[in-house]
Amino acid sequence: AQSVSQHNHHVILSEAASLELGCNYSYGGTVNLFWYVQYPGQHLQLLLKYFSGDPLVKGIKGFEAEFIKSKFSFNLRKPSVQWSDTAEYFCAVTYNNNDMRFGAGTRLTVKP
Amino acid sequence: DGGITQSPKYLFRKEGQNVTLSCEQNLNHDAMYWYRQDPGQGLRLIYYSQIVNDFQKGDIAEGYSVSREKKESFPLTVTSAQKNPTAFYLCASSITGTPKAFFGQGTRLTVV
């Protein structure tokens, strides 16, 4: 079955530390890949997306993600996190332009 | 088991008919959301509710209506005014003030 896995449930970092959140998806054909963020009390916001082209995708707020097809991965990175990055991060995939599937989410806590 | 349930999974309607999508949660979450996803695309926010008897429009509320009479339930009505209603609809919930979201399985609505 098509599925999306996020390896880390909760990541705790100090400000200025580098971040990498893992996302792996199962094989299922053509994929479009997304990272969403949800801040406390808010709805999901799109950080970045990959449809085709350059596998290194830059998003908002200094986030980037790299699509590695051979590893079925789309890890999210940020060189230096801030306290305001504290949130829940969701990886999502659409297979063959079908319905979106989400990972379970990774909670990021950034200590000031 | 606690969770969020959307029903039905697949729904077919004739053009011009209103249709109501169900979303129920037993997680005691205050906040509930409705998103729409089109093939291969990201999510767009339709409506959200932070508390019973209150809800706000999202980015694409036109042609939709909601109610929040009970904490557990947040039904979405797709009205005949919605010009392109065929899509995948995803319901989510979270505790107000925390970022962790839980997602339903989604409802694929096809209007013929």
JSON list of C-alpha atoms in Angstrom, two decimals:
[
{"chain": "A", "resi": 1, "resn": "ALA", "atom": "CA", "xyz": [0.00, 0.00, 0.00]},
{"chain": "A", "resi": 2, "resn": "GLN", "atom": "CA", "xyz": [1.13, 3.53, -0.63]},
{"chain": "A", "resi": 3, "resn": "SER", "atom": "CA", "xyz": [2.37, 5.15, 2.54]},
{"chain": "A", "resi": 4, "resn": "VAL", "atom": "CA", "xyz": [4.41, 8.02, 3.89]},
{"chain": "A", "resi": 5, "resn": "SER", "atom": "CA", "xyz": [6.78, 7.64, 6.83]},
{"chain": "A", "resi": 6, "resn": "GLN", "atom": "CA", "xyz": [8.25, 10.33, 9.01]},
{"chain": "A", "resi": 7, "resn": "HIS", "atom": "CA", "xyz": [10.99, 8.87, 11.14]},
{"chain": "A", "resi": 8, "resn": "ASN", "atom": "CA", "xyz": [11.05, 11.29, 14.00]},
{"chain": "A", "resi": 9, "resn": "HIS", "atom": "CA", "xyz": [8.06, 11.91, 16.20]},
{"chain": "A", "resi": 10, "resn": "HIS", "atom": "CA", "xyz": [9.60, 14.70, 18.25]},
{"chain": "A", "resi": 11, "resn": "VAL", "atom": "CA", "xyz": [12.78, 16.63, 17.60]},
{"chain": "A", "resi": 12, "resn": "ILE", "atom": "CA", "xyz": [14.21, 19.05, 20.13]},
{"chain": "A", "resi": 13, "resn": "LEU", "atom": "CA", "xyz": [16.87, 21.53, 19.05]},
{"chain": "A", "resi": 14, "resn": "SER", "atom": "CA", "xyz": [18.50, 24.65, 20.34]},
{"chain": "A", "resi": 15, "resn": "GLU", "atom": "CA", "xyz": [18.29, 27.86, 18.36]},
{"chain": "A", "resi": 16, "resn": "ALA", "atom": "CA", "xyz": [20.79, 28.07, 15.51]},
{"chain": "A", "resi": 17, "resn": "ALA", "atom": "CA", "xyz": [21.09, 24.30, 15.25]},
{"chain": "A", "resi": 18, "resn": "SER", "atom": "CA", "xyz": [20.64, 22.68, 11.88]},
{"chain": "A", "resi": 19, "resn": "LEU", "atom": "CA", "xyz": [17.51, 20.70, 11.14]},
{"chain": "A", "resi": 20, "resn": "GLU", "atom": "CA", "xyz": [16.80, 17.66, 9.03]},
{"chain": "A", "resi": 21, "resn": "LEU", "atom": "CA", "xyz": [13.44, 15.90, 9.17]},
{"chain": "A", "resi": 22, "resn": "GLY", "atom": "CA", "xyz": [13.14, 12.61, 7.37]},
{"chain": "A", "resi": 23, "resn": "CYS", "atom": "CA", "xyz": [10.37, 11.60, 5.01]},
{"chain": "A", "resi": 24, "resn": "ASN", "atom": "CA", "xyz": [10.18, 8.39, 3.03]},
{"chain": "A", "resi": 25, "resn": "TYR", "atom": "CA", "xyz": [7.40, 7.22, 0.79]},
{"chain": "A", "resi": 26, "resn": "SER", "atom": "CA", "xyz": [6.56, 3.91, -0.71]},
{"chain": "A", "resi": 27, "resn": "TYR", "atom": "CA", "xyz": [6.82, 3.28, -4.41]},
{"chain": "A", "resi": 28, "resn": "GLY", "atom": "CA", "xyz": [3.61, 3.96, -6.29]},
{"chain": "A", "resi": 29, "resn": "GLY", "atom": "CA", "xyz": [4.30, 5.65, -9.59]},
{"chain": "A", "resi": 30, "resn": "THR", "atom": "CA", "xyz": [4.56, 9.34, -10.29]},
{"chain": "A", "resi": 31, "resn": "VAL", "atom": "CA", "xyz": [4.75, 11.37, -7.12]},
{"chain": "A", "resi": 32, "resn": "ASN", "atom": "CA", "xyz": [4.32, 14.97, -6.13]},
{"chain": "A", "resi": 33, "resn": "LEU", "atom": "CA", "xyz": [5.83, 15.78, -2.74]},
{"chain": "A", "resi": 34, "resn": "PHE", "atom": "CA", "xyz": [4.97, 18.39, -0.14]},
{"chain": "A", "resi": 35, "resn": "TRP", "atom": "CA", "xyz": [5.99, 19.63, 3.25]},
{"chain": "A", "resi": 36, "resn": "TYR", "atom": "CA", "xyz": [3.42, 21.37, 5.41]},
{"chain": "A", "resi": 37, "resn": "VAL", "atom": "CA", "xyz": [3.77, 23.10, 8.74]},
{"chain": "A", "resi": 38, "resn": "GLN", "atom": "CA", "xyz": [1.16, 23.63, 11.41]},
{"chain": "A", "resi": 39, "resn": "TYR", "atom": "CA", "xyz": [1.79, 26.22, 14.10]},
{"chain": "A", "resi": 40, "resn": "PRO", "atom": "CA", "xyz": [-0.19, 26.10, 17.34]},
{"chain": "A", "resi": 41, "resn": "GLY", "atom": "CA", "xyz": [-3.75, 27.22, 16.75]},
{"chain": "A", "resi": 42, "resn": "GLN", "atom": "CA", "xyz": [-3.34, 27.54, 13.01]},
{"chain": "A", "resi": 43, "resn": "HIS", "atom": "CA", "xyz": [-4.15, 25.51, 9.93]},
{"chain": "A", "resi": 44, "resn": "LEU", "atom": "CA", "xyz": [-1.68, 23.77, 7.65]},
{"chain": "A", "resi": 45, "resn": "GLN", "atom": "CA", "xyz": [0.61, 25.97, 5.61]},
{"chain": "A", "resi": 46, "resn": "LEU", "atom": "CA", "xyz": [2.61, 24.87, 2.62]},
{"chain": "A", "resi": 47, "resn": "LEU", "atom": "CA", "xyz": [6.36, 25.11, 3.13]},
{"chain": "A", "resi": 48, "resn": "LEU", "atom": "CA", "xyz": [7.45, 23.76, -0.22]},
{"chain": "A", "resi": 49, "resn": "LYS", "atom": "CA", "xyz": [6.58, 21.29, -2.93]},
{"chain": "A", "resi": 50, "resn": "TYR", "atom": "CA", "xyz": [8.26, 19.21, -5.58]},
{"chain": "A", "resi": 51, "resn": "PHE", "atom": "CA", "xyz": [6.63, 18.31, -8.87]},
{"chain": "A", "resi": 52, "resn": "SER", "atom": "CA", "xyz": [9.55, 17.93, -11.26]},
{"chain": "A", "resi": 53, "resn": "GLY", "atom": "CA", "xyz": [12.87, 19.48, -12.22]},
{"chain": "A", "resi": 54, "resn": "ASP", "atom": "CA", "xyz": [15.62, 20.43, -9.78]},
{"chain": "A", "resi": 55, "resn": "PRO", "atom": "CA", "xyz": [15.42, 17.92, -6.92]},
{"chain": "A", "resi": 56, "resn": "LEU", "atom": "CA", "xyz": [16.58, 20.54, -4.43]},
{"chain": "A", "resi": 57, "resn": "VAL", "atom": "CA", "xyz": [13.54, 22.64, -3.63]},
{"chain": "A", "resi": 58, "resn": "LYS", "atom": "CA", "xyz": [13.61, 25.89, -1.71]},
{"chain": "A", "resi": 59, "resn": "GLY", "atom": "CA", "xyz": [10.58, 26.96, 0.26]},
{"chain": "A", "resi": 60, "resn": "ILE", "atom": "CA", "xyz": [9.48, 29.70, 2.58]},
{"chain": "A", "resi": 61, "resn": "LYS", "atom": "CA", "xyz": [11.19, 30.71, 5.82]},
{"chain": "A", "resi": 62, "resn": "GLY", "atom": "CA", "xyz": [14.56, 29.31, 4.80]},
{"chain": "A", "resi": 63, "resn": "PHE", "atom": "CA", "xyz": [13.43, 25.70, 4.45]},
{"chain": "A", "resi": 64, "resn": "GLU", "atom": "CA", "xyz": [14.55, 23.42, 1.67]},
{"chain": "A", "resi": 65, "resn": "ALA", "atom": "CA", "xyz": [14.03, 19.78, 0.77]},
{"chain": "A", "resi": 66, "resn": "GLU", "atom": "CA", "xyz": [15.82, 17.33, -1.45]},
{"chain": "A", "resi": 67, "resn": "PHE", "atom": "CA", "xyz": [14.06, 14.72, -3.52]},
{"chain": "A", "resi": 68, "resn": "ILE", "atom": "CA", "xyz": [16.19, 11.60, -3.81]},
{"chain": "A", "resi": 69, "resn": "LYS", "atom": "CA", "xyz": [14.33, 9.27, -6.11]},
{"chain": "A", "resi": 70, "resn": "SER", "atom": "CA", "xyz": [16.58, 6.28, -5.52]},
{"chain": "A", "resi": 71, "resn": "LYS", "atom": "CA", "xyz": [15.96, 6.47, -1.80]},
{"chain": "A", "resi": 72, "resn": "PHE", "atom": "CA", "xyz": [12.27, 7.38, -2.01]},
{"chain": "A", "resi": 73, "resn": "SER", "atom": "CA", "xyz": [13.04, 10.27, 0.29]},
{"chain": "A", "resi": 74, "resn": "PHE", "atom": "CA", "xyz": [12.13, 13.94, 0.58]},
{"chain": "A", "resi": 75, "resn": "ASN", "atom": "CA", "xyz": [13.90, 15.22, 3.67]},
{"chain": "A", "resi": 76, "resn": "LEU", "atom": "CA", "xyz": [13.30, 18.71, 4.97]},
{"chain": "A", "resi": 77, "resn": "ARG", "atom": "CA", "xyz": [16.24, 20.85, 6.03]},
{"chain": "A", "resi": 78, "resn": "LYS", "atom": "CA", "xyz": [17.01, 24.21, 7.53]},
{"chain": "A", "resi": 79, "resn": "PRO", "atom": "CA", "xyz": [20.55, 25.37, 8.28]},
{"chain": "A", "resi": 80, "resn": "SER", "atom": "CA", "xyz": [19.70, 27.35, 11.41]},
{"chain": "A", "resi": 81, "resn": "VAL", "atom": "CA", "xyz": [16.40, 27.01, 13.26]},
{"chain": "A", "resi": 82, "resn": "GLN", "atom": "CA", "xyz": [14.70, 29.70, 15.27]},
{"chain": "A", "resi": 83, "resn": "TRP", "atom": "CA", "xyz": [12.39, 29.51, 18.24]},
{"chain": "A", "resi": 84, "resn": "SER", "atom": "CA", "xyz": [9.53, 30.51, 15.92]},
{"chain": "A", "resi": 85, "resn": "ASP", "atom": "CA", "xyz": [10.02, 27.30, 13.94]},
{"chain": "A", "resi": 86, "resn": "THR", "atom": "CA", "xyz": [8.48, 25.36, 16.82]},
{"chain": "A", "resi": 87, "resn": "ALA", "atom": "CA", "xyz": [5.59, 23.56, 15.13]},
{"chain": "A", "resi": 88, "resn": "GLU", "atom": "CA", "xyz": [4.39, 20.27, 13.68]},
{"chain": "A", "resi": 89, "resn": "TYR", "atom": "CA", "xyz": [5.75, 19.32, 10.28]},
{"chain": "A", "resi": 90, "resn": "PHE", "atom": "CA", "xyz": [3.95, 17.02, 7.88]},
{"chain": "A", "resi": 91, "resn": "CYS", "atom": "CA", "xyz": [5.26, 15.34, 4.78]},
{"chain": "A", "resi": 92, "resn": "ALA", "atom": "CA", "xyz": [2.65, 14.56, 2.14]},
{"chain": "A", "resi": 93, "resn": "VAL", "atom": "CA", "xyz": [2.63, 12.75, -1.19]},
{"chain": "A", "resi": 94, "resn": "THR", "atom": "CA", "xyz": [0.24, 12.45, -4.07]},
{"chain": "A", "resi": 95, "resn": "TYR", "atom": "CA", "xyz": [0.61, 9.35, -6.21]},
{"chain": "A", "resi": 96, "resn": "ASN", "atom": "CA", "xyz": [-0.25, 9.56, -9.91]},
{"chain": "A", "resi": 97, "resn": "ASN", "atom": "CA", "xyz": [-2.15, 12.78, -9.25]},
{"chain": "A", "resi": 98, "resn": "ASN", "atom": "CA", "xyz": [-4.43, 10.99, -6.87]},
{"chain": "A", "resi": 99, "resn": "ASP", "atom": "CA", "xyz": [-5.39, 11.76, -3.31]},
{"chain": "A", "resi": 100, "resn": "MET", "atom": "CA", "xyz": [-2.87, 13.15, -0.88]},
{"chain": "A", "resi": 101, "resn": "ARG", "atom": "CA", "xyz": [-1.37, 10.93, 1.81]},
{"chain": "A", "resi": 102, "resn": "PHE", "atom": "CA", "xyz": [0.23, 12.32, 4.93]},
{"chain": "A", "resi": 103, "resn": "GLY", "atom": "CA", "xyz": [2.95, 11.18, 7.24]},
{"chain": "A", "resi": 104, "resn": "ALA", "atom": "CA", "xyz": [2.20, 11.11, 10.95]},
{"chain": "A", "resi": 105, "resn": "GLY", "atom": "CA", "xyz": [3.99, 14.38, 11.53]},
{"chain": "A", "resi": 106, "resn": "THR", "atom": "CA", "xyz": [7.12, 15.44, 13.40]},
{"chain": "A", "resi": 107, "resn": "ARG", "atom": "CA", "xyz": [6.92, 17.85, 16.27]},
{"chain": "A", "resi": 108, "resn": "LEU", "atom": "CA", "xyz": [9.81, 20.29, 16.35]},
{"chain": "A", "resi": 109, "resn": "THR", "atom": "CA", "xyz": [10.60, 22.08, 19.59]},
{"chain": "A", "resi": 110, "resn": "VAL", "atom": "CA", "xyz": [13.23, 24.79, 19.41]},
{"chain": "A", "resi": 111, "resn": "LYS", "atom": "CA", "xyz": [14.64, 25.92, 22.72]},
{"chain": "A", "resi": 112, "resn": "PRO", "atom": "CA", "xyz": [15.58, 29.62, 22.94]},
{"chain": "B", "resi": 1, "resn": "ASP", "atom": "CA", "xyz": [-10.10, 3.86, 19.44]},
{"chain": "B", "resi": 2, "resn": "GLY", "atom": "CA", "xyz": [-9.86, 7.62, 19.14]},
{"chain": "B", "resi": 3, "resn": "GLY", "atom": "CA", "xyz": [-9.78, 9.14, 15.72]},
{"chain": "B", "resi": 4, "resn": "ILE", "atom": "CA", "xyz": [-11.32, 11.24, 13.05]},
{"chain": "B", "resi": 5, "resn": "THR", "atom": "CA", "xyz": [-13.77, 9.72, 10.62]},
{"chain": "B", "resi": 6, "resn": "GLN", "atom": "CA", "xyz": [-14.90, 10.97, 7.28]},
{"chain": "B", "resi": 7, "resn": "SER", "atom": "CA", "xyz": [-17.74, 9.40, 5.42]},
{"chain": "B", "resi": 8, "resn": "PRO", "atom": "CA", "xyz": [-18.35, 8.30, 2.80]},
{"chain": "B", "resi": 9, "resn": "LYS", "atom": "CA", "xyz": [-14.99, 7.57, 1.19]},
{"chain": "B", "resi": 10, "resn": "TYR", "atom": "CA", "xyz": [-16.39, 7.98, -2.31]},
{"chain": "B", "resi": 11, "resn": "LEU", "atom": "CA", "xyz": [-19.39, 10.09, -3.21]},
{"chain": "B", "resi": 12, "resn": "PHE", "atom": "CA", "xyz": [-21.08, 10.71, -6.52]},
{"chain": "B", "resi": 13, "resn": "ARG", "atom": "CA", "xyz": [-23.61, 13.46, -7.13]},
{"chain": "B", "resi": 14, "resn": "LYS", "atom": "CA", "xyz": [-25.37, 14.98, -10.06]},
{"chain": "B", "resi": 15, "resn": "GLU", "atom": "CA", "xyz": [-24.55, 18.50, -11.06]},
{"chain": "B", "resi": 16, "resn": "GLY", "atom": "CA", "xyz": [-26.74, 21.05, -9.33]},
{"chain": "B", "resi": 17, "resn": "GLN", "atom": "CA", "xyz": [-27.31, 19.01, -6.18]},
{"chain": "B", "resi": 18, "resn": "ASN", "atom": "CA", "xyz": [-26.07, 19.97, -2.76]},
{"chain": "B", "resi": 19, "resn": "VAL", "atom": "CA", "xyz": [-24.11, 17.31, -0.93]},
{"chain": "B", "resi": 20, "resn": "THR", "atom": "CA", "xyz": [-22.92, 17.08, 2.67]},
{"chain": "B", "resi": 21, "resn": "LEU", "atom": "CA", "xyz": [-19.66, 15.46, 3.70]},
{"chain": "B", "resi": 22, "resn": "SER", "atom": "CA", "xyz": [-19.40, 14.12, 7.21]},
{"chain": "B", "resi": 23, "resn": "CYS", "atom": "CA", "xyz": [-16.49, 14.59, 9.60]},
{"chain": "B", "resi": 24, "resn": "GLU", "atom": "CA", "xyz": [-16.62, 13.23, 13.13]},
{"chain": "B", "resi": 25, "resn": "GLN", "atom": "CA", "xyz": [-13.92, 13.08, 15.77]},
{"chain": "B", "resi": 26, "resn": "ASN", "atom": "CA", "xyz": [-13.81, 11.58, 19.25]},
{"chain": "B", "resi": 27, "resn": "LEU", "atom": "CA", "xyz": [-10.50, 13.12, 20.20]},
{"chain": "B", "resi": 28, "resn": "ASN", "atom": "CA", "xyz": [-12.07, 15.96, 22.15]},
{"chain": "B", "resi": 29, "resn": "HIS", "atom": "CA", "xyz": [-10.39, 18.41, 19.82]},
{"chain": "B", "resi": 30, "resn": "ASP", "atom": "CA", "xyz": [-11.62, 21.99, 19.73]},
{"chain": "B", "resi": 31, "resn": "ALA", "atom": "CA", "xyz": [-10.33, 22.88, 16.28]},
{"chain": "B", "resi": 32, "resn": "MET", "atom": "CA", "xyz": [-11.50, 21.31, 13.04]},
{"chain": "B", "resi": 33, "resn": "TYR", "atom": "CA", "xyz": [-10.61, 22.06, 9.44]},
{"chain": "B", "resi": 34, "resn": "TRP", "atom": "CA", "xyz": [-11.76, 21.30, 5.93]},
{"chain": "B", "resi": 35, "resn": "TYR", "atom": "CA", "xyz": [-9.31, 21.22, 3.05]},
{"chain": "B", "resi": 36, "resn": "ARG", "atom": "CA", "xyz": [-9.72, 20.58, -0.61]},
{"chain": "B", "resi": 37, "resn": "GLN", "atom": "CA", "xyz": [-7.15, 18.84, -2.77]},
{"chain": "B", "resi": 38, "resn": "ASP", "atom": "CA", "xyz": [-7.23, 18.77, -6.57]},
{"chain": "B", "resi": 39, "resn": "PRO", "atom": "CA", "xyz": [-5.36, 16.12, -8.58]},
{"chain": "B", "resi": 40, "resn": "GLY", "atom": "CA", "xyz": [-1.62, 16.40, -8.00]},
{"chain": "B", "resi": 41, "resn": "GLN", "atom": "CA", "xyz": [-2.03, 19.68, -6.17]},
{"chain": "B", "resi": 42, "resn": "GLY", "atom": "CA", "xyz": [-1.59, 20.79, -2.58]},
{"chain": "B", "resi": 43, "resn": "LEU", "atom": "CA", "xyz": [-4.26, 21.49, 0.00]},
{"chain": "B", "resi": 44, "resn": "ARG", "atom": "CA", "xyz": [-6.40, 24.56, 0.15]},
{"chain": "B", "resi": 45, "resn": "LEU", "atom": "CA", "xyz": [-8.30, 25.60, 3.26]},
{"chain": "B", "resi": 46, "resn": "ILE", "atom": "CA", "xyz": [-12.07, 25.84, 2.88]},
{"chain": "B", "resi": 47, "resn": "TYR", "atom": "CA", "xyz": [-13.36, 26.48, 6.40]},
{"chain": "B", "resi": 48, "resn": "TYR", "atom": "CA", "xyz": [-12.14, 26.04, 9.93]},
{"chain": "B", "resi": 49, "resn": "SER", "atom": "CA", "xyz": [-13.62, 26.13, 13.38]},
{"chain": "B", "resi": 50, "resn": "GLN", "atom": "CA", "xyz": [-11.78, 26.77, 16.63]},
{"chain": "B", "resi": 51, "resn": "ILE", "atom": "CA", "xyz": [-14.78, 26.30, 18.89]},
{"chain": "B", "resi": 52, "resn": "VAL", "atom": "CA", "xyz": [-18.35, 25.07, 18.85]},
{"chain": "B", "resi": 53, "resn": "ASN", "atom": "CA", "xyz": [-20.85, 27.39, 17.14]},
{"chain": "B", "resi": 54, "resn": "ASP", "atom": "CA", "xyz": [-18.08, 29.39, 15.51]},
{"chain": "B", "resi": 55, "resn": "PHE", "atom": "CA", "xyz": [-16.26, 28.99, 12.20]},
{"chain": "B", "resi": 56, "resn": "GLN", "atom": "CA", "xyz": [-14.26, 31.08, 9.76]},
{"chain": "B", "resi": 57, "resn": "LYS", "atom": "CA", "xyz": [-13.81, 31.08, 6.01]},
{"chain": "B", "resi": 58, "resn": "GLY", "atom": "CA", "xyz": [-10.60, 29.82, 4.57]},
{"chain": "B", "resi": 59, "resn": "ASP", "atom": "CA", "xyz": [-9.08, 30.65, 1.22]},
{"chain": "B", "resi": 60, "resn": "ILE", "atom": "CA", "xyz": [-11.73, 29.04, -0.96]},
{"chain": "B", "resi": 61, "resn": "ALA", "atom": "CA", "xyz": [-15.00, 29.17, 0.99]},
{"chain": "B", "resi": 62, "resn": "GLU", "atom": "CA", "xyz": [-17.23, 30.22, -1.89]},
{"chain": "B", "resi": 63, "resn": "GLY", "atom": "CA", "xyz": [-19.76, 27.55, -2.75]},
{"chain": "B", "resi": 64, "resn": "TYR", "atom": "CA", "xyz": [-19.32, 25.75, 0.56]},
{"chain": "B", "resi": 65, "resn": "SER", "atom": "CA", "xyz": [-21.02, 25.94, 3.94]},
{"chain": "B", "resi": 66, "resn": "VAL", "atom": "CA", "xyz": [-20.32, 24.38, 7.33]},
{"chain": "B", "resi": 67, "resn": "SER", "atom": "CA", "xyz": [-21.82, 24.09, 10.77]},
{"chain": "B", "resi": 68, "resn": "ARG", "atom": "CA", "xyz": [-20.34, 23.32, 14.16]},
{"chain": "B", "resi": 69, "resn": "GLU", "atom": "CA", "xyz": [-23.24, 22.52, 16.44]},
{"chain": "B", "resi": 70, "resn": "LYS", "atom": "CA", "xyz": [-21.30, 19.86, 18.31]},
{"chain": "B", "resi": 71, "resn": "LYS", "atom": "CA", "xyz": [-17.65, 19.63, 19.22]},
{"chain": "B", "resi": 72, "resn": "GLU", "atom": "CA", "xyz": [-17.40, 16.21, 17.60]},
{"chain": "B", "resi": 73, "resn": "SER", "atom": "CA", "xyz": [-18.88, 17.11, 14.24]},
{"chain": "B", "resi": 74, "resn": "PHE", "atom": "CA", "xyz": [-17.98, 19.53, 11.44]},
{"chain": "B", "resi": 75, "resn": "PRO", "atom": "CA", "xyz": [-20.01, 18.70, 8.31]},
{"chain": "B", "resi": 76, "resn": "LEU", "atom": "CA", "xyz": [-19.21, 20.38, 5.02]},
{"chain": "B", "resi": 77, "resn": "THR", "atom": "CA", "xyz": [-21.92, 21.08, 2.46]},
{"chain": "B", "resi": 78, "resn": "VAL", "atom": "CA", "xyz": [-20.87, 21.48, -1.13]},
{"chain": "B", "resi": 79, "resn": "THR", "atom": "CA", "xyz": [-23.56, 23.60, -2.68]},
{"chain": "B", "resi": 80, "resn": "SER", "atom": "CA", "xyz": [-24.65, 23.92, -6.29]},
{"chain": "B", "resi": 81, "resn": "ALA", "atom": "CA", "xyz": [-22.90, 27.30, -6.30]},
{"chain": "B", "resi": 82, "resn": "GLN", "atom": "CA", "xyz": [-19.50, 25.59, -6.19]},
{"chain": "B", "resi": 83, "resn": "LYS", "atom": "CA", "xyz": [-18.43, 25.70, -9.82]},
{"chain": "B", "resi": 84, "resn": "ASN", "atom": "CA", "xyz": [-15.94, 22.85, -9.75]},
{"chain": "B", "resi": 85, "resn": "PRO", "atom": "CA", "xyz": [-16.81, 20.57, -6.86]},
{"chain": "B", "resi": 86, "resn": "THR", "atom": "CA", "xyz": [-15.10, 17.38, -8.01]},
{"chain": "B", "resi": 87, "resn": "ALA", "atom": "CA", "xyz": [-12.12, 16.98, -5.68]},
{"chain": "B", "resi": 88, "resn": "PHE", "atom": "CA", "xyz": [-10.70, 15.18, -2.69]},
{"chain": "B", "resi": 89, "resn": "TYR", "atom": "CA", "xyz": [-11.88, 16.65, 0.61]},
{"chain": "B", "resi": 90, "resn": "LEU", "atom": "CA", "xyz": [-9.85, 16.21, 3.76]},
{"chain": "B", "resi": 91, "resn": "CYS", "atom": "CA", "xyz": [-10.98, 16.92, 7.29]},
{"chain": "B", "resi": 92, "resn": "ALA", "atom": "CA", "xyz": [-8.56, 17.50, 10.14]},
{"chain": "B", "resi": 93, "resn": "SER", "atom": "CA", "xyz": [-8.70, 18.30, 13.83]},
{"chain": "B", "resi": 94, "resn": "SER", "atom": "CA", "xyz": [-6.36, 19.52, 16.51]},
{"chain": "B", "resi": 95, "resn": "ILE", "atom": "CA", "xyz": [-6.37, 20.75, 20.06]},
{"chain": "B", "resi": 96, "resn": "THR", "atom": "CA", "xyz": [-6.55, 24.52, 20.07]},
{"chain": "B", "resi": 97, "resn": "GLY", "atom": "CA", "xyz": [-3.15, 25.91, 20.87]},
{"chain": "B", "resi": 98, "resn": "THR", "atom": "CA", "xyz": [-1.19, 22.84, 19.82]},
{"chain": "B", "resi": 99, "resn": "PRO", "atom": "CA", "xyz": [0.06, 22.12, 16.33]},
{"chain": "B", "resi": 100, "resn": "LYS", "atom": "CA", "xyz": [-0.56, 18.39, 16.14]},
{"chain": "B", "resi": 101, "resn": "ALA", "atom": "CA", "xyz": [-3.18, 17.67, 13.53]},
{"chain": "B", "resi": 102, "resn": "PHE", "atom": "CA", "xyz": [-5.01, 14.45, 12.90]},
{"chain": "B", "resi": 103, "resn": "PHE", "atom": "CA", "xyz": [-6.45, 13.71, 9.50]},
{"chain": "B", "resi": 104, "resn": "GLY", "atom": "CA", "xyz": [-9.44, 11.79, 8.30]},
{"chain": "B", "resi": 105, "resn": "GLN", "atom": "CA", "xyz": [-9.16, 9.38, 5.39]},
{"chain": "B", "resi": 106, "resn": "GLY", "atom": "CA", "xyz": [-10.75, 11.87, 3.05]},
{"chain": "B", "resi": 107, "resn": "THR", "atom": "CA", "xyz": [-13.79, 11.86, 0.79]},
{"chain": "B", "resi": 108, "resn": "ARG", "atom": "CA", "xyz": [-13.48, 11.83, -2.96]},
{"chain": "B", "resi": 109, "resn": "LEU", "atom": "CA", "xyz": [-16.43, 13.69, -4.41]},
{"chain": "B", "resi": 110, "resn": "THR", "atom": "CA", "xyz": [-17.26, 13.29, -8.07]},
{"chain": "B", "resi": 111, "resn": "VAL", "atom": "CA", "xyz": [-19.96, 15.40, -9.62]},
{"chain": "B", "resi": 112, "resn": "VAL", "atom": "CA", "xyz": [-21.33, 14.14, -12.91]}
]
